[in-house]
mmCIF file of C-alpha atoms in Angstrom:
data_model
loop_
_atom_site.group_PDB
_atom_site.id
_atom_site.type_symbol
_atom_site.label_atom_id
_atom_site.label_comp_id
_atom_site.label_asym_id
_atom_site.label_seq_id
_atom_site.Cartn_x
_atom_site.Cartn_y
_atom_site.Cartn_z
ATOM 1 C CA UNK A 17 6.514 7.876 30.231
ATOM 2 C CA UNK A 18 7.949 5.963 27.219
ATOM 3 C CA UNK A 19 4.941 5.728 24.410
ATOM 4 C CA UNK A 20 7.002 4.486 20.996
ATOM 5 C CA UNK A 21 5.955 0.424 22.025
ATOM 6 C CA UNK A 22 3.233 1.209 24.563
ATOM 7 C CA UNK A 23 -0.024 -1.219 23.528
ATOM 8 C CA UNK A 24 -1.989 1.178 21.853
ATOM 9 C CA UNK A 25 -4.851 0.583 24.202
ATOM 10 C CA UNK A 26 -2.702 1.933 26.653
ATOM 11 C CA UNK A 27 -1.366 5.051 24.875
ATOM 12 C CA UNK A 28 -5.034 6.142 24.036
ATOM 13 C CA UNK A 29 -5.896 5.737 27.709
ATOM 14 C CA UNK A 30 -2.713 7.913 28.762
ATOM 15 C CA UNK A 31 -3.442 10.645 26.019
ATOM 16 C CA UNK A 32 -6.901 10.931 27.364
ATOM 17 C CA UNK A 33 -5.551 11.656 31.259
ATOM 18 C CA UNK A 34 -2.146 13.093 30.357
ATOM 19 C CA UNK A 35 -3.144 16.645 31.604
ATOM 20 C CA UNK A 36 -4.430 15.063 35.155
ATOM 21 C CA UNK A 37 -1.041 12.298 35.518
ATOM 22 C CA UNK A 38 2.047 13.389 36.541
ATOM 23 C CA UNK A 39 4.958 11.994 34.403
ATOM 24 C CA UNK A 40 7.770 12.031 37.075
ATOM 25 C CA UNK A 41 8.937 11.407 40.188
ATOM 26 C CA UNK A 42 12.667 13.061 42.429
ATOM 27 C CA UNK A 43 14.922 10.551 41.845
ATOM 28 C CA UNK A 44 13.642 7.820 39.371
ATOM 29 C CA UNK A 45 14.457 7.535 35.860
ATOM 30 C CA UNK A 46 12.222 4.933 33.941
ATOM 31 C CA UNK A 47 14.526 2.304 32.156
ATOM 32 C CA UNK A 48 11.984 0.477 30.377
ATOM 33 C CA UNK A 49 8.317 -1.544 30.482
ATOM 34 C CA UNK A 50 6.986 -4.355 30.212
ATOM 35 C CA UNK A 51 3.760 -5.441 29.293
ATOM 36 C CA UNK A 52 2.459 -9.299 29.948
ATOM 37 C CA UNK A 53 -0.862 -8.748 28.390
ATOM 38 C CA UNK A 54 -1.547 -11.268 25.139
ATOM 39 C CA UNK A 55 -1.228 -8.791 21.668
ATOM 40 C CA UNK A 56 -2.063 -12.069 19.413
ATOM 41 C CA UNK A 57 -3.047 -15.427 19.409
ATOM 42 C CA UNK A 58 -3.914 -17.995 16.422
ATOM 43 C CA UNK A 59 -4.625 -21.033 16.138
ATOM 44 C CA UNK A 60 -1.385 -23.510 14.202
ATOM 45 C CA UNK A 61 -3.185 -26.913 13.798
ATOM 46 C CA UNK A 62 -6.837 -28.269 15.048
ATOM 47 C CA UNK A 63 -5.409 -28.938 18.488
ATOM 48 C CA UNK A 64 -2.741 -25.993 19.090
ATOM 49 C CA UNK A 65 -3.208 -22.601 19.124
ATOM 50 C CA UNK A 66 0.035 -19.521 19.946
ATOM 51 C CA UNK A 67 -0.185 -16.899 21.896
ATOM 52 C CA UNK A 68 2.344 -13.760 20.896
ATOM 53 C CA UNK A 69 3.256 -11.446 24.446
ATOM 54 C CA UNK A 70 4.751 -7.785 24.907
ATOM 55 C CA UNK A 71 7.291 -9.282 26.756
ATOM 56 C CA UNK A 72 8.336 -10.999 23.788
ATOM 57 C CA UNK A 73 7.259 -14.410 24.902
ATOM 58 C CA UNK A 74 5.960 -16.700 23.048
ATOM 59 C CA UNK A 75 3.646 -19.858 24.317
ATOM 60 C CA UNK A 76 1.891 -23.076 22.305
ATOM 61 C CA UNK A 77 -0.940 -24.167 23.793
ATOM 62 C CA UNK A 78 -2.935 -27.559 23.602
ATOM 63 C CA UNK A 79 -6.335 -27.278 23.615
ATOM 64 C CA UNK A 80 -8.280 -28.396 26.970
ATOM 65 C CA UNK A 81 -8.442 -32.163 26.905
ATOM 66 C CA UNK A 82 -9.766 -32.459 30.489
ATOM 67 C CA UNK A 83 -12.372 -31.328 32.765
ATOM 68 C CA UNK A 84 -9.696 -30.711 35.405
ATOM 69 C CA UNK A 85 -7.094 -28.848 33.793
ATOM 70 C CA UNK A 86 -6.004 -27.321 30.744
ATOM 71 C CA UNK A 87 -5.182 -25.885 28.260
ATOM 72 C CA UNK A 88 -1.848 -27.215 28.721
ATOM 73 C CA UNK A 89 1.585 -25.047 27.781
ATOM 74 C CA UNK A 90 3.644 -27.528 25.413
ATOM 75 C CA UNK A 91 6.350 -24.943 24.531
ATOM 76 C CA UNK A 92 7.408 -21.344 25.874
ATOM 77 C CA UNK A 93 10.181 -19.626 23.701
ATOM 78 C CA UNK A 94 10.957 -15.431 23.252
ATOM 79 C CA UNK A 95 11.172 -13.996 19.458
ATOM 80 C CA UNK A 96 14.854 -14.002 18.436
ATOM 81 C CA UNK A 97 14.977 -10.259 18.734
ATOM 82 C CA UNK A 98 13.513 -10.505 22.500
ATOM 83 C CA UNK A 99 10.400 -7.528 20.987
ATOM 84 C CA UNK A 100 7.036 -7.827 21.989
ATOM 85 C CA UNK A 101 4.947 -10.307 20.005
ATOM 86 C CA UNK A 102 2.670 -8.741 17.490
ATOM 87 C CA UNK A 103 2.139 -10.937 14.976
ATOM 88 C CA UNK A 104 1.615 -14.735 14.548
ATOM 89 C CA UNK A 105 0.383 -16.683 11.065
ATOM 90 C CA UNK A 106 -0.113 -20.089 10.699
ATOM 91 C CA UNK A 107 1.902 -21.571 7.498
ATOM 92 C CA UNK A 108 -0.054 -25.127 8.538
ATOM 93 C CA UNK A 109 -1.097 -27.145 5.873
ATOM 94 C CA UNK A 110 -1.048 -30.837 4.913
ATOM 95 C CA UNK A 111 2.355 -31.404 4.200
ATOM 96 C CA UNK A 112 4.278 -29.007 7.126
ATOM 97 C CA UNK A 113 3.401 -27.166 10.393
ATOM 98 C CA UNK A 114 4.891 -23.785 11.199
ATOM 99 C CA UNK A 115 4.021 -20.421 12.167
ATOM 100 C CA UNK A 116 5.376 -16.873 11.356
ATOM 101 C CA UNK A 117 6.209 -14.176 14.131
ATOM 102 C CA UNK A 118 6.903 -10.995 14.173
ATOM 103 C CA UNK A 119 10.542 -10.331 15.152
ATOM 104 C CA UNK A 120 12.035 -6.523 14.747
ATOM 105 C CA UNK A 121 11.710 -3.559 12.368
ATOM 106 C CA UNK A 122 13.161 -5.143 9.465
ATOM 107 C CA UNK A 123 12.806 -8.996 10.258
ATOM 108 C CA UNK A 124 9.904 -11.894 10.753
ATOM 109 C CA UNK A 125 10.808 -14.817 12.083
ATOM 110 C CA UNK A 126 9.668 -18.038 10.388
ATOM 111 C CA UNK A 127 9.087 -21.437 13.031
ATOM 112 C CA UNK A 128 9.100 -24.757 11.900
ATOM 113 C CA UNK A 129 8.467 -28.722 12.354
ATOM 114 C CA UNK A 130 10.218 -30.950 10.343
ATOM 115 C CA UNK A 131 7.978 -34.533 9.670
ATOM 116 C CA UNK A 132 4.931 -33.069 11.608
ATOM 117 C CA UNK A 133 6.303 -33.394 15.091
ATOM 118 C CA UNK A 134 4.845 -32.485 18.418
ATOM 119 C CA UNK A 135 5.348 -28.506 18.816
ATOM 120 C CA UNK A 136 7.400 -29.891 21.792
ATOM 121 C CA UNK A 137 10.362 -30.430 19.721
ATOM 122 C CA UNK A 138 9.941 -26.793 17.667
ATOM 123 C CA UNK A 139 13.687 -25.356 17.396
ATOM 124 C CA UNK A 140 14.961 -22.467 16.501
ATOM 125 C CA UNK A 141 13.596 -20.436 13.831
ATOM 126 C CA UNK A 142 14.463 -18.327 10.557
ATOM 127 C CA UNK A 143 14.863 -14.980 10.286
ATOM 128 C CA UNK A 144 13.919 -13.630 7.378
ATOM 129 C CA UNK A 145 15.103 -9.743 6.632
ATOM 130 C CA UNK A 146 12.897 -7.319 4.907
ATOM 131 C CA UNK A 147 13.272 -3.322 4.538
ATOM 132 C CA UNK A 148 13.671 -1.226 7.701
ATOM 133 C CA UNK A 149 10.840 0.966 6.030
ATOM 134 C CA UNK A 150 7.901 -1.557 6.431
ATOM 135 C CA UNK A 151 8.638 -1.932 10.289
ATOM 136 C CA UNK A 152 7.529 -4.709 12.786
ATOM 137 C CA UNK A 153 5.178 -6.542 11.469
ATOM 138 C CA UNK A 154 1.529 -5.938 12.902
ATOM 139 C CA UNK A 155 -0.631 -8.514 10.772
ATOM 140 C CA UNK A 156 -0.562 -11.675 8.824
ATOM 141 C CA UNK A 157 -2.883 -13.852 6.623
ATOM 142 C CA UNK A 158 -2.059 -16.835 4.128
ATOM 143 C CA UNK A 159 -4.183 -16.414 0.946
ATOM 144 C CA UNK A 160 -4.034 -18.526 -2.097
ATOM 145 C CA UNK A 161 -4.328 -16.271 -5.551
ATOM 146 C CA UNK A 162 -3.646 -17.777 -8.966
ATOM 147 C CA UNK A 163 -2.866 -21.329 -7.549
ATOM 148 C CA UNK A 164 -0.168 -19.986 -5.655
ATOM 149 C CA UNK A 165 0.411 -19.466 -1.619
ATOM 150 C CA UNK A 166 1.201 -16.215 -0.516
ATOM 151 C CA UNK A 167 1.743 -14.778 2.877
ATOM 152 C CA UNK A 168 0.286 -11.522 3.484
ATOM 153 C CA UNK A 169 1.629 -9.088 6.125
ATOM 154 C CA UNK A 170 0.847 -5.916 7.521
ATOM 155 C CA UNK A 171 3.640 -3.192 9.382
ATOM 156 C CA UNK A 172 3.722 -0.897 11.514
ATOM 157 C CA UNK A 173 4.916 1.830 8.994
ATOM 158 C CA UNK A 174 1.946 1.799 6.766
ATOM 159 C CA UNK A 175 3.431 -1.085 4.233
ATOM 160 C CA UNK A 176 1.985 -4.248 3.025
ATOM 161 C CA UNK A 177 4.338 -7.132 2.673
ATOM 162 C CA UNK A 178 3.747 -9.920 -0.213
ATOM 163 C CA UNK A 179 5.520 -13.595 0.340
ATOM 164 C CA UNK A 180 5.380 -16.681 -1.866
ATOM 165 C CA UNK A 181 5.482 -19.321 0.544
ATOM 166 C CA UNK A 182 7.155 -22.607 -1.143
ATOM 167 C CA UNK A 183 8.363 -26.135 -0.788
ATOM 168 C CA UNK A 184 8.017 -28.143 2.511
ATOM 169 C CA UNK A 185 10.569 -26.166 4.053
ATOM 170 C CA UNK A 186 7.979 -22.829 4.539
ATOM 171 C CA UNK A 187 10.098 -21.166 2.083
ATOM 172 C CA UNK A 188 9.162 -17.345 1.656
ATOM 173 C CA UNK A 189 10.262 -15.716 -0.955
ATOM 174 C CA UNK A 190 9.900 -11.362 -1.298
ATOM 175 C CA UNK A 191 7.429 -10.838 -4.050
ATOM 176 C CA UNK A 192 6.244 -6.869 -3.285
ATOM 177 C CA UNK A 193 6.284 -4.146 -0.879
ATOM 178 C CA UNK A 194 3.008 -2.064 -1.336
ATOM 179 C CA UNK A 195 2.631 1.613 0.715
ATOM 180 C CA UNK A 196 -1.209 1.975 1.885
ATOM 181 C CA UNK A 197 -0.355 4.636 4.383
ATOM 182 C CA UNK A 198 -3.214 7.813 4.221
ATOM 183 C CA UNK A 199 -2.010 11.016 3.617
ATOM 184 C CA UNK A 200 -4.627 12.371 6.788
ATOM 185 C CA UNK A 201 -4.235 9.935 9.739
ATOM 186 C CA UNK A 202 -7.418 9.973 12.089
ATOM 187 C CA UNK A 203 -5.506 9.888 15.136
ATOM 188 C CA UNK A 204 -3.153 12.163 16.815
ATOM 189 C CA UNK A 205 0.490 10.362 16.827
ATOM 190 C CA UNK A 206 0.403 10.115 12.543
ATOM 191 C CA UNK A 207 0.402 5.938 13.271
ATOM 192 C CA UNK A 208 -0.075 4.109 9.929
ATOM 193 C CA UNK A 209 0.059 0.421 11.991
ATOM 194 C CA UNK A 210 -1.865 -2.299 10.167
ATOM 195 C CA UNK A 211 -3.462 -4.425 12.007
ATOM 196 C CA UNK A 212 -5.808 -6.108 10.383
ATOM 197 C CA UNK A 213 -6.136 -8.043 6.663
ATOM 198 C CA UNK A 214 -8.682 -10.100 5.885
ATOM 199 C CA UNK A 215 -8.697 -12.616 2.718
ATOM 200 C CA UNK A 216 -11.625 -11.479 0.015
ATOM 201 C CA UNK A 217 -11.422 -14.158 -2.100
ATOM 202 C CA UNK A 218 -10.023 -13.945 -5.427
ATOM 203 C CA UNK A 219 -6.556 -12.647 -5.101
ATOM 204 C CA UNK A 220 -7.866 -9.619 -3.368
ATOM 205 C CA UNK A 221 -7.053 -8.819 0.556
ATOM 206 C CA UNK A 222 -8.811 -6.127 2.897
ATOM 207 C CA UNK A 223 -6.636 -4.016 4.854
ATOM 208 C CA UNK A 224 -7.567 -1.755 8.256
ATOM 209 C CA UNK A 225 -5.026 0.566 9.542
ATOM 210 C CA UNK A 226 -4.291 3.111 12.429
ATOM 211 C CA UNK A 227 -4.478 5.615 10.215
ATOM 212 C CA UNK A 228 -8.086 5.163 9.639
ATOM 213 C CA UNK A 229 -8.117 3.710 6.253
ATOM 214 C CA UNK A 230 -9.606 0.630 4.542
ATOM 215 C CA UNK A 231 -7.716 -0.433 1.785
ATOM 216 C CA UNK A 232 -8.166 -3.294 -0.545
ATOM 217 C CA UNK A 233 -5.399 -4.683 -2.696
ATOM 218 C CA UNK A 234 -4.996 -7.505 -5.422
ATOM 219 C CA UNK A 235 -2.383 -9.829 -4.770
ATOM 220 C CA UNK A 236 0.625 -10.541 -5.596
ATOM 221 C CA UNK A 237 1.004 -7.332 -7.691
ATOM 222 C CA UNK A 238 -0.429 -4.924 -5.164
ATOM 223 C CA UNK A 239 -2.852 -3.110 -7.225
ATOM 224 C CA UNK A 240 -4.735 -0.617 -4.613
ATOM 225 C CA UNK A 241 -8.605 -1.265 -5.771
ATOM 226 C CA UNK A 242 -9.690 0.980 -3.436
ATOM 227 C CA UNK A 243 -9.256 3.543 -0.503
ATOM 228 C CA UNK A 244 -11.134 4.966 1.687
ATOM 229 C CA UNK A 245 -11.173 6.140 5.396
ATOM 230 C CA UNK A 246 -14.029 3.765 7.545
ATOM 231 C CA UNK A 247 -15.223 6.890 9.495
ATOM 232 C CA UNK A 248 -14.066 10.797 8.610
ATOM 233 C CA UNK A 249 -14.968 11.475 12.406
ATOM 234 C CA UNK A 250 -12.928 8.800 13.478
ATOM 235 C CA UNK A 251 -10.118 9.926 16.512
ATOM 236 C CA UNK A 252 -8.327 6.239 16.406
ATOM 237 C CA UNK A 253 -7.600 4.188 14.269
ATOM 238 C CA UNK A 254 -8.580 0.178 13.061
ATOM 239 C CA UNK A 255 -7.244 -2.333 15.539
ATOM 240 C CA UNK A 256 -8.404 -4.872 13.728
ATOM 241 C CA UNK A 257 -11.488 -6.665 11.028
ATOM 242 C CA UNK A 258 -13.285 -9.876 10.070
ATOM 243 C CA UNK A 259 -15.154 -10.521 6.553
ATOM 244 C CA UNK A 260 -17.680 -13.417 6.009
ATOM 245 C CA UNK A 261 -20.073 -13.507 2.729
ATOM 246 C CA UNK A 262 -19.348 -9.442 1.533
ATOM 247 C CA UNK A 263 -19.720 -8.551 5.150
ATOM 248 C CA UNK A 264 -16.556 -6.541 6.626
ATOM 249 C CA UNK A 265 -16.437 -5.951 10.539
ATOM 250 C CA UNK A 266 -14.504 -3.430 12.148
ATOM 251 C CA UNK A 267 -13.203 -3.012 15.290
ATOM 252 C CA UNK A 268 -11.825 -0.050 16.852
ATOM 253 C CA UNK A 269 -11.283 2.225 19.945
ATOM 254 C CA UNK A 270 -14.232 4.851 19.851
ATOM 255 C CA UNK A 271 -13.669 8.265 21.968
ATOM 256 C CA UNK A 272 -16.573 10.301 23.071
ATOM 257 C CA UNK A 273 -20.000 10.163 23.367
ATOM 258 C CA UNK A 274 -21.120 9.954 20.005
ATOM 259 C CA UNK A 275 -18.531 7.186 18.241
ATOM 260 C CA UNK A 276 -18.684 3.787 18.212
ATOM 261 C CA UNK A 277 -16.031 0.544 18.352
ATOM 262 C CA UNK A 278 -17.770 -1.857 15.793
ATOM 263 C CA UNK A 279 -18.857 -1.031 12.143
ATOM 264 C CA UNK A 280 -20.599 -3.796 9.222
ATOM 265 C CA UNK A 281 -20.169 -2.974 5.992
ATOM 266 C CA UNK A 282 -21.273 -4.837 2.822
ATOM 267 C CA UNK A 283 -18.433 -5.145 -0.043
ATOM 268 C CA UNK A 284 -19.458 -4.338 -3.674
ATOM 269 C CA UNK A 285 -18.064 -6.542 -5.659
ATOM 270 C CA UNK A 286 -17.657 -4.284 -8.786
ATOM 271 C CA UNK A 287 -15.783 -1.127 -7.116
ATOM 272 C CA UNK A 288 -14.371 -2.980 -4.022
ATOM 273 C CA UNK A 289 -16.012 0.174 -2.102
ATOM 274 C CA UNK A 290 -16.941 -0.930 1.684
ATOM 275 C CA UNK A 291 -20.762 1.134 2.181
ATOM 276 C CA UNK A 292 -21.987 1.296 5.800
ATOM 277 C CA UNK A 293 -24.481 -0.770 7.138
ATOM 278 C CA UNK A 294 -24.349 -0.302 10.573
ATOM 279 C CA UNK A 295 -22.754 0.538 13.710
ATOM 280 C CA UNK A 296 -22.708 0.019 16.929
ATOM 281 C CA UNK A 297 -20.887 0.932 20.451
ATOM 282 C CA UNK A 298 -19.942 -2.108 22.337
ATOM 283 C CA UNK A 299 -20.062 -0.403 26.238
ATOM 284 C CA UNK A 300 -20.618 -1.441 29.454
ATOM 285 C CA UNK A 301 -19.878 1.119 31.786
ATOM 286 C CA UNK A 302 -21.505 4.611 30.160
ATOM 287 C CA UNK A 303 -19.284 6.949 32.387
ATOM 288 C CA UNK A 304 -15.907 5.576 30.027
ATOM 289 C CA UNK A 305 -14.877 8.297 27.885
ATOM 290 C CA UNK A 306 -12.830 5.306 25.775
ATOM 291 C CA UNK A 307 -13.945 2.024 25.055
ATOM 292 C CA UNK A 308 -11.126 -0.094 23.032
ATOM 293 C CA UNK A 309 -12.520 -2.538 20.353
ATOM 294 C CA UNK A 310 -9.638 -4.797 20.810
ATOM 295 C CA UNK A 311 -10.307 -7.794 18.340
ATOM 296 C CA UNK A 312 -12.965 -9.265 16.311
ATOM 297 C CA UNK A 313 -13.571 -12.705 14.749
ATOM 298 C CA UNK A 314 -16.232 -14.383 12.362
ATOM 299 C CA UNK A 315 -16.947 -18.073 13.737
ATOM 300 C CA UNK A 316 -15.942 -19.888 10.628
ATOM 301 C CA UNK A 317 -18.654 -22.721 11.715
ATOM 302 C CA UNK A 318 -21.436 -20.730 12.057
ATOM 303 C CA UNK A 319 -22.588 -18.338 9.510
ATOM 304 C CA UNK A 320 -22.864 -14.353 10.696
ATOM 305 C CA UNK A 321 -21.654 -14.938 14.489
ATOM 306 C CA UNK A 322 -19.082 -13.001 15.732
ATOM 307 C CA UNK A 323 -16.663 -12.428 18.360
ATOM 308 C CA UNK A 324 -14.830 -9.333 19.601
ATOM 309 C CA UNK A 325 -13.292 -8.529 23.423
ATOM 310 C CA UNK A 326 -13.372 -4.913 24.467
ATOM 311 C CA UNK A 327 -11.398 -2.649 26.620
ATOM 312 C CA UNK A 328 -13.472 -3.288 30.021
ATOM 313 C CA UNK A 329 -12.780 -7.294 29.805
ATOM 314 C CA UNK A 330 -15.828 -8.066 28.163
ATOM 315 C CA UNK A 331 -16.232 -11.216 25.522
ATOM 316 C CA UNK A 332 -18.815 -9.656 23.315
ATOM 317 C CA UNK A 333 -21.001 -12.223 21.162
ATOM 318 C CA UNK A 334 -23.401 -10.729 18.296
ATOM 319 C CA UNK A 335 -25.110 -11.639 15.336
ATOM 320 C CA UNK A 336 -24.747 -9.721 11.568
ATOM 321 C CA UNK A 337 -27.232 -10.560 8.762
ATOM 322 C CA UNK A 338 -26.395 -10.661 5.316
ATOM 323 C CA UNK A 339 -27.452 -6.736 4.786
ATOM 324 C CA UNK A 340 -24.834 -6.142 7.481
ATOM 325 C CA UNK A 341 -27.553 -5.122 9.937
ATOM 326 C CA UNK A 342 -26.053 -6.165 13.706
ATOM 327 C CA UNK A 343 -28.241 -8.045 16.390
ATOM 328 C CA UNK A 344 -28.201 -10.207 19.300
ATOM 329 C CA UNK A 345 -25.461 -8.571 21.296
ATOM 330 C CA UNK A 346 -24.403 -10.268 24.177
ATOM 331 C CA UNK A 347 -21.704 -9.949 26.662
ATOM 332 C CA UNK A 348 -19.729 -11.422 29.609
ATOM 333 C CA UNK A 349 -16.831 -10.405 31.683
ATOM 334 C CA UNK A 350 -13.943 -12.905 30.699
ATOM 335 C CA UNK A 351 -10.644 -10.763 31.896
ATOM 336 C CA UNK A 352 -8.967 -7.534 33.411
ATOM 337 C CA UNK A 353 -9.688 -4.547 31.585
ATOM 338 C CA UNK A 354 -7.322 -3.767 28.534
ATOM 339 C CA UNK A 355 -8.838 -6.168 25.916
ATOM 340 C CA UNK A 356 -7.917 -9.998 24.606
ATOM 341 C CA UNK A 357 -6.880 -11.430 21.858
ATOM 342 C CA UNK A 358 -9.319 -13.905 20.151
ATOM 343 C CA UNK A 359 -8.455 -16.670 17.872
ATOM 344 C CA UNK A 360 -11.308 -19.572 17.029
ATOM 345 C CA UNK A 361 -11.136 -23.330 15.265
ATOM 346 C CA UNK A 362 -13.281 -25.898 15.319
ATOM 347 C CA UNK A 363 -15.489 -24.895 17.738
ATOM 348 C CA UNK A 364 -13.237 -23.614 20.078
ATOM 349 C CA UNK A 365 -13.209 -19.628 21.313
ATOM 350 C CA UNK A 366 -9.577 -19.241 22.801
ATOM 351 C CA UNK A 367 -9.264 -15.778 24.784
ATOM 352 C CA UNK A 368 -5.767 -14.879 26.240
ATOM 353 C CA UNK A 369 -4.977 -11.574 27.735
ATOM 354 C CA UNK A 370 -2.754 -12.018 31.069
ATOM 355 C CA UNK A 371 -4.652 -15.341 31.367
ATOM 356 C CA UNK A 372 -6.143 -17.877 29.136
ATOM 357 C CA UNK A 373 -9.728 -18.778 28.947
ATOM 358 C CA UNK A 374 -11.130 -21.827 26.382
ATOM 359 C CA UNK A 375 -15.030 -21.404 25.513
ATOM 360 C CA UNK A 376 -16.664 -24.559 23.475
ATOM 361 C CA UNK A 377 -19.114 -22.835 20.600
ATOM 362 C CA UNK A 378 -22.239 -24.615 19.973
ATOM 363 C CA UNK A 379 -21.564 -27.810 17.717
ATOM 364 C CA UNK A 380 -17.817 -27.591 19.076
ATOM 365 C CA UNK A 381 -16.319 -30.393 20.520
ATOM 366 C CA UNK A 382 -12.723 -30.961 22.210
#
């Protein structure tokens, strides 16, 4: 079986039963595969949200308006390079709407509406060439540092990306290219994928990669403040992190009986060193030998709730206090087991994974 694009939810789960699955069968030869499940989703405006596919497809989605239906699709379109969706950034702000995607190894593609128009009438969009060397681009955040926009990616080879976005036209122009990748990956397949960034404040952006490390780096001139691997037991890598007031979450896949899929730590401010606070394994079903951490989110609203959707289908809801201690963990089943992405505005929990569920926070309102 072909691994080099397989969801990495999926190649975990295969490297942990490889010695019990056959791998062949007299007379087929595997051409390729597909996989429909949702790898991102984000939120574009207040009332639209995208959702980014291994299939490659792409779909904008109104928020539910109606007790009776919804959310509704307003525009299905595939990546210019027909790859598997695994990145999506919102470039909205007051004057434009538009989005970036993730295209190929060496390309994002950047979507636009001209005059604020209904998503409905999106075209075809810009693609923008980087080096080969980064690869496909696995995570994306829009900071501001010294008055300036910048775009802020993270590949699948270990690099970050930097990007001055400009003009009304969602100009981005290459600033720097900065290589975060750790010398001693934690898992076995020497992946350096980063998947998730999160905006400190200040210039300064949080990185969490396959490889195990968190880095933090000062944009735009990619200055590594610090390095450090979020757990030297760790057998996977970080699929993806949140940070609210000095407190970083992190999600991952934990393997064994002693690991866990969700760590809080508190930022110093004066070393940009993340020091543990807690941990926890989000599990439902104690006879899994994997349980896959597959997103987490901060509600923005709501000060220390978060969000994060596991392996087994389960919507996980928990509190973390300002010492990074976690409480009040909660879950329901939303979805099929391999995990959701999560993206959250206003009030509003979107969940897609082969389907799409809308939740309404407290205090939210359609």
């Amino acid at each position: 079986m072909q691994t080099r694009t397989m969801p990495m939810v999926l190649r975990s789960r295969l490297y942990l039963l490889k010695e019990n699955l056959p791998d062949s069968i007299t007379g087929l030869t595997e051409v390729t595969e597909i996989y429909a499940m949702a790898q991102e989703a984000a939120f574009i405006d207040a009332e639209h949200y995208a959702v980014g596919r291994w299939d490659g497809s792409l779909s904008i989605f109104k928020v539910k308006e109606s007790a009776y239906y919804g959310p509704v699709i307003v525009k299905a379109v595939n990546g210019p390079a027909q790859e598997g969706i695994q990145m999506l950034t919102s470039l909205y702000i007051s004057s434009q709407k538009g989005f970036v995607s993730s295209n190929s190894e060496d390309s994002i593609a950047v979507w636009q509406l001209e005059d604020l128009q209904d998503w409905a009438n999106l075209g075809t969009p810009k693609v923008v060439k980087y080096s080969g060397e980064y690869g496909v681009a696995n995570r994306g955040i829009l900071i501001t540092a010294n008055g300036k926009t910048y775009v802020v990616i993270g590949h699948s080879n270990g690099y970050i990306s930097v990007w001055l976005l400009s003009g009304n036209n969602a100009d981005l122009t290459f600033v720097n290219g900065i290589d975060i990748r750790s010398e001693h990956p934690v898992n076995p397949w020497d992946l350096h994928n980063i998947r998730g960034l999160a905006d400190l404040g200040g210039g300064c952006v949080a990185a969490g990669s396959e490889d195990g490390n968190l880095t933090v780096v000062r944009i735009p001139d990619g200055k590594i403040l610090s390095a450090a691997v979020y757990n030297p037991d760790a057998q996977r890598g970080i699929n993806n992190i949140a940070y609210q007031n000095g407190i970083l979450l992190v999600a991952n896949c934990a393997v064994g009986d002693s690991d866990n899929n969700l760590w809080s730590y508190k930022l110093n401010s004066e070393t940009f060193q993340f020091e543990l606070a807690d941990k926890v394994w989000l599990k439902i079903d104690e006879m899994h030998q994997q349980v896959f951490n597959f997103d987490v989110i901060f509600d923005p609203e709501a000060k220390g709730i978060f969000y994060s959707s596991t392996e087994e289908g389960a919507l996980w809801k928990g509190k973390v206090n300002e010492m990074g201690k976690l409480s009040e963990l909660e879950y329901m089943i939303v979805t099929d087991e391999l995990g959701s992405a999560l993206c959250m505005k206003s009030g509003i929990l979107a969940v897609a994974s082969y389907n799409i569920k809308e939740f309404l926070t407290e205090g939210g309102a359609l």
